[in-house]
PDB file of C-alpha atoms in Angstrom:
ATOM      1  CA  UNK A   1      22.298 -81.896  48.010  1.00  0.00           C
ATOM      2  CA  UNK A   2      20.697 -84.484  46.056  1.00  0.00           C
ATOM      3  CA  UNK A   3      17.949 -85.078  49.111  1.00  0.00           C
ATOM      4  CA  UNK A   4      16.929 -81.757  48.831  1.00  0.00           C
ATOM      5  CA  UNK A   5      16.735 -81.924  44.952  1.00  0.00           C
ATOM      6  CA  UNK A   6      13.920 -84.618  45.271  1.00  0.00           C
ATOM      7  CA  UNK A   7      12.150 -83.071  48.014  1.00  0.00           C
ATOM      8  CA  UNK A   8      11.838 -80.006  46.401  1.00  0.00           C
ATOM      9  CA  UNK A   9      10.610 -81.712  42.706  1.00  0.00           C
ATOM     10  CA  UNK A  10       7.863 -83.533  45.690  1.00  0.00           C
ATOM     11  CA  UNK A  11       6.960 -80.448  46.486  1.00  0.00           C
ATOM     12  CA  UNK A  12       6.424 -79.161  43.340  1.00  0.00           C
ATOM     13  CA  UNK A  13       4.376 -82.255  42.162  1.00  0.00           C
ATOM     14  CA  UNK A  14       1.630 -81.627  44.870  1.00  0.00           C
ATOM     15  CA  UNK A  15       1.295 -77.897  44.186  1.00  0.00           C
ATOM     16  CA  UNK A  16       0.384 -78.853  40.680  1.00  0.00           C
ATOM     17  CA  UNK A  17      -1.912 -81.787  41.813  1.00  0.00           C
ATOM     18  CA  UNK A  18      -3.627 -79.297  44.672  1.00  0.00           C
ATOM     19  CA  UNK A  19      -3.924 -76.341  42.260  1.00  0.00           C
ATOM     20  CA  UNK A  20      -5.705 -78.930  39.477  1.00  0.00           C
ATOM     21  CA  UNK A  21      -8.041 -79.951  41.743  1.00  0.00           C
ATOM     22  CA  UNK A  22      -8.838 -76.285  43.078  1.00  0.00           C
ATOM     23  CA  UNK A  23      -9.563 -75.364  39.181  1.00  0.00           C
ATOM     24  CA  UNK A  24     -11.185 -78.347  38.290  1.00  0.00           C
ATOM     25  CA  UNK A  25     -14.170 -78.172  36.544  1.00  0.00           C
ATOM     26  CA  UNK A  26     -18.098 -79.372  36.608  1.00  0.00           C
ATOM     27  CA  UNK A  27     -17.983 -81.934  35.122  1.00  0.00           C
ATOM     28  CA  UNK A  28     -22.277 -82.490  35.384  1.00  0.00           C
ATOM     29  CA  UNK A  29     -22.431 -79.227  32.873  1.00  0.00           C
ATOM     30  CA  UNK A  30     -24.488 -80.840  29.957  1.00  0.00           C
ATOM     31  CA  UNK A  31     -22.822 -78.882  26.590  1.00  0.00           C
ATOM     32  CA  UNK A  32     -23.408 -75.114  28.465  1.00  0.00           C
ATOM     33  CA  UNK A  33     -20.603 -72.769  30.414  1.00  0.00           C
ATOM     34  CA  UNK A  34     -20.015 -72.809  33.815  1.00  0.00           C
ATOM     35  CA  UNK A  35     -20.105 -69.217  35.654  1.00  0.00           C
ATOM     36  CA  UNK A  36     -19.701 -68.655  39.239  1.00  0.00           C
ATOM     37  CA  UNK A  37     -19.719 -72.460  40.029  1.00  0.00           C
ATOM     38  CA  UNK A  38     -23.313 -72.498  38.835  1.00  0.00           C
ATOM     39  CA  UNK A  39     -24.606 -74.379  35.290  1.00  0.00           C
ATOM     40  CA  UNK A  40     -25.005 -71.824  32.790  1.00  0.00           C
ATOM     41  CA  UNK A  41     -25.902 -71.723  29.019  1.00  0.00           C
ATOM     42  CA  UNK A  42     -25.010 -69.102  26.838  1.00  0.00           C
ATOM     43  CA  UNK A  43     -27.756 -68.409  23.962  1.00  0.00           C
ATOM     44  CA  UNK A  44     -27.138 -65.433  20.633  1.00  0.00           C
ATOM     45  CA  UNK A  45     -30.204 -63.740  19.985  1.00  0.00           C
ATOM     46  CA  UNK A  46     -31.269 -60.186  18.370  1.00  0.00           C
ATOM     47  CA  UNK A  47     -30.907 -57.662  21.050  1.00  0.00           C
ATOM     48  CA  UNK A  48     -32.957 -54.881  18.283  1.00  0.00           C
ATOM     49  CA  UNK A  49     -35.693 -56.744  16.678  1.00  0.00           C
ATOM     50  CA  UNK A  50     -39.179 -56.123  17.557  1.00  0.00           C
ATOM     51  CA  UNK A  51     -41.547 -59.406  17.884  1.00  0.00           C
ATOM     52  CA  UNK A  52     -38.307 -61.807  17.455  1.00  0.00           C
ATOM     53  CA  UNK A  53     -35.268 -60.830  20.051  1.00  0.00           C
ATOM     54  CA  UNK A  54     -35.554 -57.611  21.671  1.00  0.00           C
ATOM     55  CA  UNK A  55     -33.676 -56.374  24.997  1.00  0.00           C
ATOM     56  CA  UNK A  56     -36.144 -54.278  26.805  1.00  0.00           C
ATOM     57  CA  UNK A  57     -36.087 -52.706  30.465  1.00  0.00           C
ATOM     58  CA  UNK A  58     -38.093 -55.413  31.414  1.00  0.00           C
ATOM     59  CA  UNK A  59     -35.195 -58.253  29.975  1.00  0.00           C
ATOM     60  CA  UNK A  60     -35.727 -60.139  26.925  1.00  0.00           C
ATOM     61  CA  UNK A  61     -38.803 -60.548  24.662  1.00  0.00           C
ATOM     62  CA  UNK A  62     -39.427 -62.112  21.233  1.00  0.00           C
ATOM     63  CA  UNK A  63     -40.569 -65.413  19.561  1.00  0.00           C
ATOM     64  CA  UNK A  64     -37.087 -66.139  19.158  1.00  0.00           C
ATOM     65  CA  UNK A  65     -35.905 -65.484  22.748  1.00  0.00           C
ATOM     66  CA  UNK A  66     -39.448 -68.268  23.185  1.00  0.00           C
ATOM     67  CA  UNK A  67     -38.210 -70.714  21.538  1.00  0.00           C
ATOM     68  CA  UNK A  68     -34.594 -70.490  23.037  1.00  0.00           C
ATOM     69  CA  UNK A  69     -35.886 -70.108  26.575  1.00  0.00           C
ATOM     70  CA  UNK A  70     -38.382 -73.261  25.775  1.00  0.00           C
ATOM     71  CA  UNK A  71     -35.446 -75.428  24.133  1.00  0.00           C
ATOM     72  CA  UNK A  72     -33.018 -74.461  27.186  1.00  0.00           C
ATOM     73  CA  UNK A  73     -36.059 -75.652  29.447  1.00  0.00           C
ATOM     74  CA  UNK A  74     -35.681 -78.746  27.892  1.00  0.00           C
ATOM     75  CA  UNK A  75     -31.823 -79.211  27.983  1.00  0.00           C
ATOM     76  CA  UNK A  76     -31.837 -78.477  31.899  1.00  0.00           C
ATOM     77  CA  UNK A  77     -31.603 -74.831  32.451  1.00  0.00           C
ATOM     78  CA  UNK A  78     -33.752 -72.493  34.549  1.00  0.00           C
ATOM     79  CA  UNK A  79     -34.903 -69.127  32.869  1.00  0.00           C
ATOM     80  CA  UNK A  80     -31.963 -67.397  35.315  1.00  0.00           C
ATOM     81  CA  UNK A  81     -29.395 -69.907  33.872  1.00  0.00           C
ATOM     82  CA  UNK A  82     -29.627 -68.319  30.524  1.00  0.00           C
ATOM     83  CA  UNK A  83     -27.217 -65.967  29.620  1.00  0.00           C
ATOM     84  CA  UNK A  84     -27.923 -63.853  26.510  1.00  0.00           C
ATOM     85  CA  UNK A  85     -25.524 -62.814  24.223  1.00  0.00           C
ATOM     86  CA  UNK A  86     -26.210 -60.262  21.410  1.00  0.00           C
ATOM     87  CA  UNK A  87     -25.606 -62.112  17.782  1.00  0.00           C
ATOM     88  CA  UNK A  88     -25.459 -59.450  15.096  1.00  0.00           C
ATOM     89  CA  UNK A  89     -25.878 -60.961  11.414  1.00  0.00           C
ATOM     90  CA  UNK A  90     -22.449 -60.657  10.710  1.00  0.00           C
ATOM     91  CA  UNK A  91     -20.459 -62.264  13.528  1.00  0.00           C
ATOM     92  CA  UNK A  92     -23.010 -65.100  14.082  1.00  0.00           C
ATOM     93  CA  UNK A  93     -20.628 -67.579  12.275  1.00  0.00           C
ATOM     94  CA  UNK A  94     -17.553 -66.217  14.166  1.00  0.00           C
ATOM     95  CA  UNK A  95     -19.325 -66.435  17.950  1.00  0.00           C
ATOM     96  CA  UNK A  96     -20.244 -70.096  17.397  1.00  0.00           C
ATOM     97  CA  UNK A  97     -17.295 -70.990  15.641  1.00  0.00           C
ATOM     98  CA  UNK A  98     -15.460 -68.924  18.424  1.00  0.00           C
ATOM     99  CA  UNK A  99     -17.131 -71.064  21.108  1.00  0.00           C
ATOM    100  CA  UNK A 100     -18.724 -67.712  22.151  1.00  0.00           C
ATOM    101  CA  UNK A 101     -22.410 -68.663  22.674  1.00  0.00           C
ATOM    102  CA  UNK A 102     -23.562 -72.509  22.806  1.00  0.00           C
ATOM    103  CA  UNK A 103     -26.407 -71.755  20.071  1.00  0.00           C
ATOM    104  CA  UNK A 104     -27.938 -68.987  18.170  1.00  0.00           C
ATOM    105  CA  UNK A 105     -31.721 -67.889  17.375  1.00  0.00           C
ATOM    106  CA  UNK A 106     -31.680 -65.068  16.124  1.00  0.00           C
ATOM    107  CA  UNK A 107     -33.862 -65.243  12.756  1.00  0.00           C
ATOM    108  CA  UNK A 108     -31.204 -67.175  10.904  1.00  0.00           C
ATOM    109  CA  UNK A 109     -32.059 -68.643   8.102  1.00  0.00           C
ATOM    110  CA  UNK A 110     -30.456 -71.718   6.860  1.00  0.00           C
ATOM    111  CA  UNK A 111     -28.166 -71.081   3.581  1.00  0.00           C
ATOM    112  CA  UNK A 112     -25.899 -74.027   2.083  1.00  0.00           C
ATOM    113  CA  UNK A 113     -22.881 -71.358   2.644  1.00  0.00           C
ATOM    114  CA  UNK A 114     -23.643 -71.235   6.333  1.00  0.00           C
ATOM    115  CA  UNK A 115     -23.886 -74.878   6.430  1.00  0.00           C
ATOM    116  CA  UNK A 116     -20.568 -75.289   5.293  1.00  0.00           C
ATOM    117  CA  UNK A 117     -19.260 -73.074   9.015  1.00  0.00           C
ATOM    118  CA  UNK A 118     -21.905 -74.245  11.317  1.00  0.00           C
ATOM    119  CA  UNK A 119     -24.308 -76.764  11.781  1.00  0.00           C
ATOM    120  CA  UNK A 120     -28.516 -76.393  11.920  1.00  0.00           C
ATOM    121  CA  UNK A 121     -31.043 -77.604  14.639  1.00  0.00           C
ATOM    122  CA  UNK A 122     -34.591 -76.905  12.877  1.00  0.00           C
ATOM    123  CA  UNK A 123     -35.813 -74.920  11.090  1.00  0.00           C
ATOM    124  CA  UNK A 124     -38.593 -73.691  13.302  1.00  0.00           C
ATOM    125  CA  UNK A 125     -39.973 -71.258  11.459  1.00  0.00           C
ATOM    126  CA  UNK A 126     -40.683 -70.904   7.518  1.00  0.00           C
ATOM    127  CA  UNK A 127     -40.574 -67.245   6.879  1.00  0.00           C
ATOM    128  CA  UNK A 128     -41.228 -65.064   3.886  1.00  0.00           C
ATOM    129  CA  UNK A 129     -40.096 -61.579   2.233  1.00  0.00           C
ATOM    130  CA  UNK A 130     -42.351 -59.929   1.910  1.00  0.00           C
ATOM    131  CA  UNK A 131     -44.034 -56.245   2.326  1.00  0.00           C
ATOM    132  CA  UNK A 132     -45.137 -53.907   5.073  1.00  0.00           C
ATOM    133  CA  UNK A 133     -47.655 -51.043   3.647  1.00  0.00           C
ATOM    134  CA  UNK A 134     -49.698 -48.910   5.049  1.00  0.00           C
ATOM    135  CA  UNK A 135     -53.370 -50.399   6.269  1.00  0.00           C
ATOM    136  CA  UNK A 136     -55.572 -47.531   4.040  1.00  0.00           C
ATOM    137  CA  UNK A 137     -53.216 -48.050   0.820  1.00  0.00           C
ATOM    138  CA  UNK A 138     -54.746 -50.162  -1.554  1.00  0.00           C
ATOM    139  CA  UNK A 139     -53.139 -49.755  -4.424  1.00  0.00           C
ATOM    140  CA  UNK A 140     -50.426 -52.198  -3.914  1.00  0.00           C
ATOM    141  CA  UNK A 141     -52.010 -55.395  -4.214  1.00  0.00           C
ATOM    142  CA  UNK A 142     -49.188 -57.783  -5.641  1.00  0.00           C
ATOM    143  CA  UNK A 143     -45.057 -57.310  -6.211  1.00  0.00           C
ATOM    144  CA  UNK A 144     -45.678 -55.704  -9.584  1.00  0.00           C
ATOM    145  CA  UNK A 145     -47.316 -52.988  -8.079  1.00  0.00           C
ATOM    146  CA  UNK A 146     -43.911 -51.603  -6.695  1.00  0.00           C
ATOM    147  CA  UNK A 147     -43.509 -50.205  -9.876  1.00  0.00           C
ATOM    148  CA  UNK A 148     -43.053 -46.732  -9.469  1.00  0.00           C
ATOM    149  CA  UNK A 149     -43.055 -46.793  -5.834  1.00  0.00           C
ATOM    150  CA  UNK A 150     -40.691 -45.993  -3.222  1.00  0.00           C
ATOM    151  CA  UNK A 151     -39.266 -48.638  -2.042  1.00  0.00           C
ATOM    152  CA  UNK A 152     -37.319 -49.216   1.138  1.00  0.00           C
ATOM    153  CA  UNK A 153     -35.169 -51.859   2.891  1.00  0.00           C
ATOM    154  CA  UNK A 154     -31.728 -51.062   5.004  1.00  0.00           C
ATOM    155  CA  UNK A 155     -28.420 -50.241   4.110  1.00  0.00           C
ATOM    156  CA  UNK A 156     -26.588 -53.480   2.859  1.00  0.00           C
ATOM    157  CA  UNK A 157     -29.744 -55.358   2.726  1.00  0.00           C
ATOM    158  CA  UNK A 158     -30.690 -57.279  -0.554  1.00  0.00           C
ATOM    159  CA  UNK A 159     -33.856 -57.500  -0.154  1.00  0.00           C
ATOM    160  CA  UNK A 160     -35.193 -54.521  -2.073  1.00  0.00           C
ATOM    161  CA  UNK A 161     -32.633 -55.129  -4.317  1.00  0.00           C
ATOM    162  CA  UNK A 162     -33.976 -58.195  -4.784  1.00  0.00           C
ATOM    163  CA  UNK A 163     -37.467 -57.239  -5.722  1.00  0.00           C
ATOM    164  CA  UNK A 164     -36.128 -54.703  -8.336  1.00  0.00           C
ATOM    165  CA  UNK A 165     -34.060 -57.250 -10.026  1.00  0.00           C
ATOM    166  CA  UNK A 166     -36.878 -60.049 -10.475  1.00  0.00           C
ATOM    167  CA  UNK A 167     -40.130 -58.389  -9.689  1.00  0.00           C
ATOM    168  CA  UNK A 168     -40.376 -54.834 -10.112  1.00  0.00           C
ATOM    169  CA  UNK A 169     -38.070 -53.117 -12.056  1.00  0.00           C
ATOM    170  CA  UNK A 170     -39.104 -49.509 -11.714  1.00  0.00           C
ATOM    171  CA  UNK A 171     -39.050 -49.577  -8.539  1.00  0.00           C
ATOM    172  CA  UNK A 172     -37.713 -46.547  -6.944  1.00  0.00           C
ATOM    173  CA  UNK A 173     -34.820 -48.104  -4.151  1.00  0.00           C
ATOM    174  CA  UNK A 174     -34.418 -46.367  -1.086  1.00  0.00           C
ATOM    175  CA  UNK A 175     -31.843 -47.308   1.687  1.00  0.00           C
ATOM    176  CA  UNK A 176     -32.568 -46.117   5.304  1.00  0.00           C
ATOM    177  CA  UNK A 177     -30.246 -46.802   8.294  1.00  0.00           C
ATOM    178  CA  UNK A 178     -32.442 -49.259  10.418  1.00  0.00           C
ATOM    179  CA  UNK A 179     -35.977 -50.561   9.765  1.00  0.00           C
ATOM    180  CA  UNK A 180     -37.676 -48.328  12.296  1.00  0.00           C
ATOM    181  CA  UNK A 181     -36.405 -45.304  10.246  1.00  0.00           C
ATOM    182  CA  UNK A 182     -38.053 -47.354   7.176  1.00  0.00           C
ATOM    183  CA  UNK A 183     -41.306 -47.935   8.789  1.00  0.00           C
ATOM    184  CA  UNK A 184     -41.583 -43.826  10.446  1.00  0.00           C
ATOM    185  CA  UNK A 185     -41.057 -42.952   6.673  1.00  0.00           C
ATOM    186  CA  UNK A 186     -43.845 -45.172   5.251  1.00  0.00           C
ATOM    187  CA  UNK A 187     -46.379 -44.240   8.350  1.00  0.00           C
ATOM    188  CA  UNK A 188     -45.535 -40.042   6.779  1.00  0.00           C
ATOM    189  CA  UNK A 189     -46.038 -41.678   3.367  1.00  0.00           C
ATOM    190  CA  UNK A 190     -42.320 -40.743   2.532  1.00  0.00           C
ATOM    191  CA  UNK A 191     -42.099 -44.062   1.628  1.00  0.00           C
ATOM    192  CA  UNK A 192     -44.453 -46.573  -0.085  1.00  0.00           C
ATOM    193  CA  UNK A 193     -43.615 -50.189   1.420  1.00  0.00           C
ATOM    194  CA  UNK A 194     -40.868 -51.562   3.400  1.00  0.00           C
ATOM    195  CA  UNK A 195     -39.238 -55.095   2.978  1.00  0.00           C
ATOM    196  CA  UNK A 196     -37.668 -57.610   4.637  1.00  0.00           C
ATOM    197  CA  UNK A 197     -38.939 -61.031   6.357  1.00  0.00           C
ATOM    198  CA  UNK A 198     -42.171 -60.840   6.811  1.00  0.00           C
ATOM    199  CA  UNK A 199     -41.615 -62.115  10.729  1.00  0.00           C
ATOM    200  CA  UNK A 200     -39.257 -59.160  11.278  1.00  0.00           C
ATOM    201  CA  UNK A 201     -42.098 -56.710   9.451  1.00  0.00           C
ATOM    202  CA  UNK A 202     -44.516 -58.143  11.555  1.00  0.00           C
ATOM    203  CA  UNK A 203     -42.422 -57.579  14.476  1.00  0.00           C
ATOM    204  CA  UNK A 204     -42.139 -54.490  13.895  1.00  0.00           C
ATOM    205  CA  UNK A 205     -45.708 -53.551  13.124  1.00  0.00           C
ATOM    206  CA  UNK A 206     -46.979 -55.373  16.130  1.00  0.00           C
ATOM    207  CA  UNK A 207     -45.435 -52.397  18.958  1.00  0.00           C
ATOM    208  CA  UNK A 208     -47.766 -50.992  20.440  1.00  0.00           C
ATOM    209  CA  UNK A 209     -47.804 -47.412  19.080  1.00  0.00           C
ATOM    210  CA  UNK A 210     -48.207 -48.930  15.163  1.00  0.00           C
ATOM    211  CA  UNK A 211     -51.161 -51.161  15.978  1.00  0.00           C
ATOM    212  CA  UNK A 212     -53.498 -50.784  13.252  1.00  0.00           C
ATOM    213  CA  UNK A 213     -51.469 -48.417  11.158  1.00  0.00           C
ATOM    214  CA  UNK A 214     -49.951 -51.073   8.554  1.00  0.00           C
ATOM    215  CA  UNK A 215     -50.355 -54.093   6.744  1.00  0.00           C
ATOM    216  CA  UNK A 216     -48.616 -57.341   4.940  1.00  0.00           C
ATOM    217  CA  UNK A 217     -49.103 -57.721   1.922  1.00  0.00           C
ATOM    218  CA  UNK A 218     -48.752 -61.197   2.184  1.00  0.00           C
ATOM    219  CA  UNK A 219     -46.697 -62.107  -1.109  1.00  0.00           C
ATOM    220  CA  UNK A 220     -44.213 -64.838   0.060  1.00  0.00           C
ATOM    221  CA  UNK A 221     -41.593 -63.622  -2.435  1.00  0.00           C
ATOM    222  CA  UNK A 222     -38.578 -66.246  -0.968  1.00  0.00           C
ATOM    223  CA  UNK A 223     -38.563 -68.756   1.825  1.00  0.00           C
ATOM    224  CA  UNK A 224     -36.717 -68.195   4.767  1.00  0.00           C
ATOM    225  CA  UNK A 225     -35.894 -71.252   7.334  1.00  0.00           C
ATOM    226  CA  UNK A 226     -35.315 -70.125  10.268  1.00  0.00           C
ATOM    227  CA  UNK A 227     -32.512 -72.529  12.112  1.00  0.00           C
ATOM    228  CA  UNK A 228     -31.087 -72.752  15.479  1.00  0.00           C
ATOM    229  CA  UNK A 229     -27.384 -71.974  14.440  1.00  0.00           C
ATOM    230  CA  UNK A 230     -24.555 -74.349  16.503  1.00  0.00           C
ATOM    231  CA  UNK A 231     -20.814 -74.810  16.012  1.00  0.00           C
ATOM    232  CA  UNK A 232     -19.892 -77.683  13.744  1.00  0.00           C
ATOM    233  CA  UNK A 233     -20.487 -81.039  15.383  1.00  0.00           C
ATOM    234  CA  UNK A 234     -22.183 -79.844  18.941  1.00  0.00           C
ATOM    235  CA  UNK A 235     -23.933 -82.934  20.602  1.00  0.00           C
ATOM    236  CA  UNK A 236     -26.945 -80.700  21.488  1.00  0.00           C
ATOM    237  CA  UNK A 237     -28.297 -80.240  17.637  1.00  0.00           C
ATOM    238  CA  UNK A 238     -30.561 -83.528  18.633  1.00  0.00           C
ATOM    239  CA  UNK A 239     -31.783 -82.714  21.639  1.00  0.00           C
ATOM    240  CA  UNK A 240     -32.959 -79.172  20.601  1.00  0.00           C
ATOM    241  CA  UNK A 241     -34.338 -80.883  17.680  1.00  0.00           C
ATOM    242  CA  UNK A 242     -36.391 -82.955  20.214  1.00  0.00           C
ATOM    243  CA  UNK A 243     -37.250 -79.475  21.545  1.00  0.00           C
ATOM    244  CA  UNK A 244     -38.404 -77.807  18.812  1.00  0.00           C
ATOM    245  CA  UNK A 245     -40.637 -81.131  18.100  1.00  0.00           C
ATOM    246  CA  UNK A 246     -41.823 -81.166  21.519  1.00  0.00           C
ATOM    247  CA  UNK A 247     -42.561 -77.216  21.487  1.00  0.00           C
ATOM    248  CA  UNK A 248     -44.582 -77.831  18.195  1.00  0.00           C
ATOM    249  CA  UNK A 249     -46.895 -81.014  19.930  1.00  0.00           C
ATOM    250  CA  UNK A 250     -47.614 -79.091  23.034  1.00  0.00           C
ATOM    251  CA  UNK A 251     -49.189 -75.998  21.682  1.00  0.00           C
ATOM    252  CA  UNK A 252     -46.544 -73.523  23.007  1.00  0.00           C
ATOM    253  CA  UNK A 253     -45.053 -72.989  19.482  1.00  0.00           C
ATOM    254  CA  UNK A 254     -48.032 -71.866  17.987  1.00  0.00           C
ATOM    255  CA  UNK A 255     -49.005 -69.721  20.806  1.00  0.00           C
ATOM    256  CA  UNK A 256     -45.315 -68.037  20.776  1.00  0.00           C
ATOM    257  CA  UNK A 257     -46.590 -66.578  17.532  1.00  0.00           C
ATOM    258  CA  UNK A 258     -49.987 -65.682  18.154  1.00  0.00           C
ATOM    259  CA  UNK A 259     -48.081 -63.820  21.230  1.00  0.00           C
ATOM    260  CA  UNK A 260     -45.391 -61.971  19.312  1.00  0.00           C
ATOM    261  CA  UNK A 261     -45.912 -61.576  15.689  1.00  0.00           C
ATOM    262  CA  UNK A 262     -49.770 -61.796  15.709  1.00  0.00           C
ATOM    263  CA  UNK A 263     -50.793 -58.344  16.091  1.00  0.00           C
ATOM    264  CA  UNK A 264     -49.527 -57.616  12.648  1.00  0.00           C
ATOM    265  CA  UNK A 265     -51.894 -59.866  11.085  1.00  0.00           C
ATOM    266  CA  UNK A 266     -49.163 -62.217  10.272  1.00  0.00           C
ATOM    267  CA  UNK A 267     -50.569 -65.147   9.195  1.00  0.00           C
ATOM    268  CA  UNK A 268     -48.076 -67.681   9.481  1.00  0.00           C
ATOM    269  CA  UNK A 269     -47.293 -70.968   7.674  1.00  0.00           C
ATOM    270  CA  UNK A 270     -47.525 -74.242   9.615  1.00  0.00           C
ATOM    271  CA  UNK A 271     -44.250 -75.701  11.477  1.00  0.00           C
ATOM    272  CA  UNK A 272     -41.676 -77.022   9.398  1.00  0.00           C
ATOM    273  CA  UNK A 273     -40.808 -80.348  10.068  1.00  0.00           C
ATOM    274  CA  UNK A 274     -37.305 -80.811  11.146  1.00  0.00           C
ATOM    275  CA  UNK A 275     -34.502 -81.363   8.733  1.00  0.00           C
ATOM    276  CA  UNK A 276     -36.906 -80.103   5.615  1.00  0.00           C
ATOM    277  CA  UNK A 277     -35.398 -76.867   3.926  1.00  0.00           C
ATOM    278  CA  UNK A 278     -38.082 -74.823   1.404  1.00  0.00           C
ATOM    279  CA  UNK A 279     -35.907 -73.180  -1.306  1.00  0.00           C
TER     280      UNK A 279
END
């Protein structure tokens, strides 16, 4: 009885060691998932934003989705080794805290709240709020213009709210569902001026059927670093910094712009330098 006691606790010692070994995993993946026994990293982007991160028939477009494929170039993955994941504003903290996504561009701008959940690579991009008019209106020419006018920004978005408060405070507020309803009421002059970013108005302006038809107004009213967004304590906030650096030196940042947001007439500020946050 006892004999068969120990060959049976044998037996069940080697099923265990056989099935570990059968589930073991890569251990050359560098910081990304593995899927299908093949090196994978998972990246958050925009999946609805014009110019920045956009999901299109065609696959993925944007300067954000850019500067993600460039930094995942530079960490070891292929352009098919990316997996994109969509990161809405609101659950960006939760999907890297979650462990959902490896990092996140997806214009996200660097706040001292945020920094308390997740930890920054960057910034790579200084935005702005700003102003998207129409290209024959000229009779908004700085913030205090607004006065009177019908202004328009999402629903739950402070940024017109924002305006009204410190800038122009007869502004008349208006709250659409999504930016592109915003924008179709300013091109049938339903609506005086958008506002948001001025990368995500640019964005927006720069599709094809709106070239032409609108215009920043170029007013810089906050500053908006743009960081890539990683769980607390990831070993890859480094080495994307040393991509973002590298992206800058080479010319390909510069020309990720001019590609995506320059139609618009954005004229954008220089790189920021890594680690340096404009309040």
């Amino acid at each position: 009885m006892k004999l068969r006691k120990v060959t049976a606790a044998s037996a069940a010692v080697l099923t265990l060691a056989l099935t570990a070994t059968a589930c073991g995993s890569d251990d050359g993946d560098d910081g990304g998932s593995s899927s299908g026994g093949g090196k994978k990293i998972t990246i958050g982007i925009k999946f609805d934003q014009p110019g920045l991160g956009q999901k299109t028939p065609q696959g993925y477009a944007g300067f954000d989705v850019d500067v993600a494929t460039y930094v995942a170039k530079k960490l070891g993955y292929s352009e098919d080794q990316i997996e994109w994941k969509e990161s809405k504003s609101a659950d960006r903290e939760t999907m890297l805290q979650r462990g959902d996504v490896d990092f996140i561009a997806a214009t996200y701008s660097i706040t001292p709240e945020r920094q308390e959940k997740v930890d920054f690579a960057g910034p790579y991009l200084l935005a702005h709020q700003d102003v998207l008019i129409r290209a024959d209106d000229d009779s908004i020419k700085s913030p205090e213009d607004l006065n009177d006018k019908k202004l328009c920004s999402v629903t739950g978005s402070t940024s017109a709210q924002n305006v009204k408060e410190k800038l122009a405070p007869k502004a008349q507020l208006q709250q659409y569902p999504t930016y592109s309803a915003c924008l179709t009421g300013v091109q049938n002059k339903a609506i005086d001026a958008l506002t948001t970013d001025d990368s995500i108005l640019a964005g927006y302006a720069a599709q094809s059927q709106f070239k032409g038809k609108f215009k920043l107004g170029g007013f810089k009213m906050t500053n908006e670093n743009y960081g890539i967004g990683l769980k607390k304590g990831s070993d890859l906030k480094d080495k994307i910094n040393d991509a973002l650096e590298a992206m800058v030196s080479d010319g390909s940042w510069q020309k990720a712009v001019d590609a995506n947001l320059g139609p618009a007439g954005y004229k954008n500020d220089p790189a920021p330098k890594i680690g340096e946050i404009k309040s």
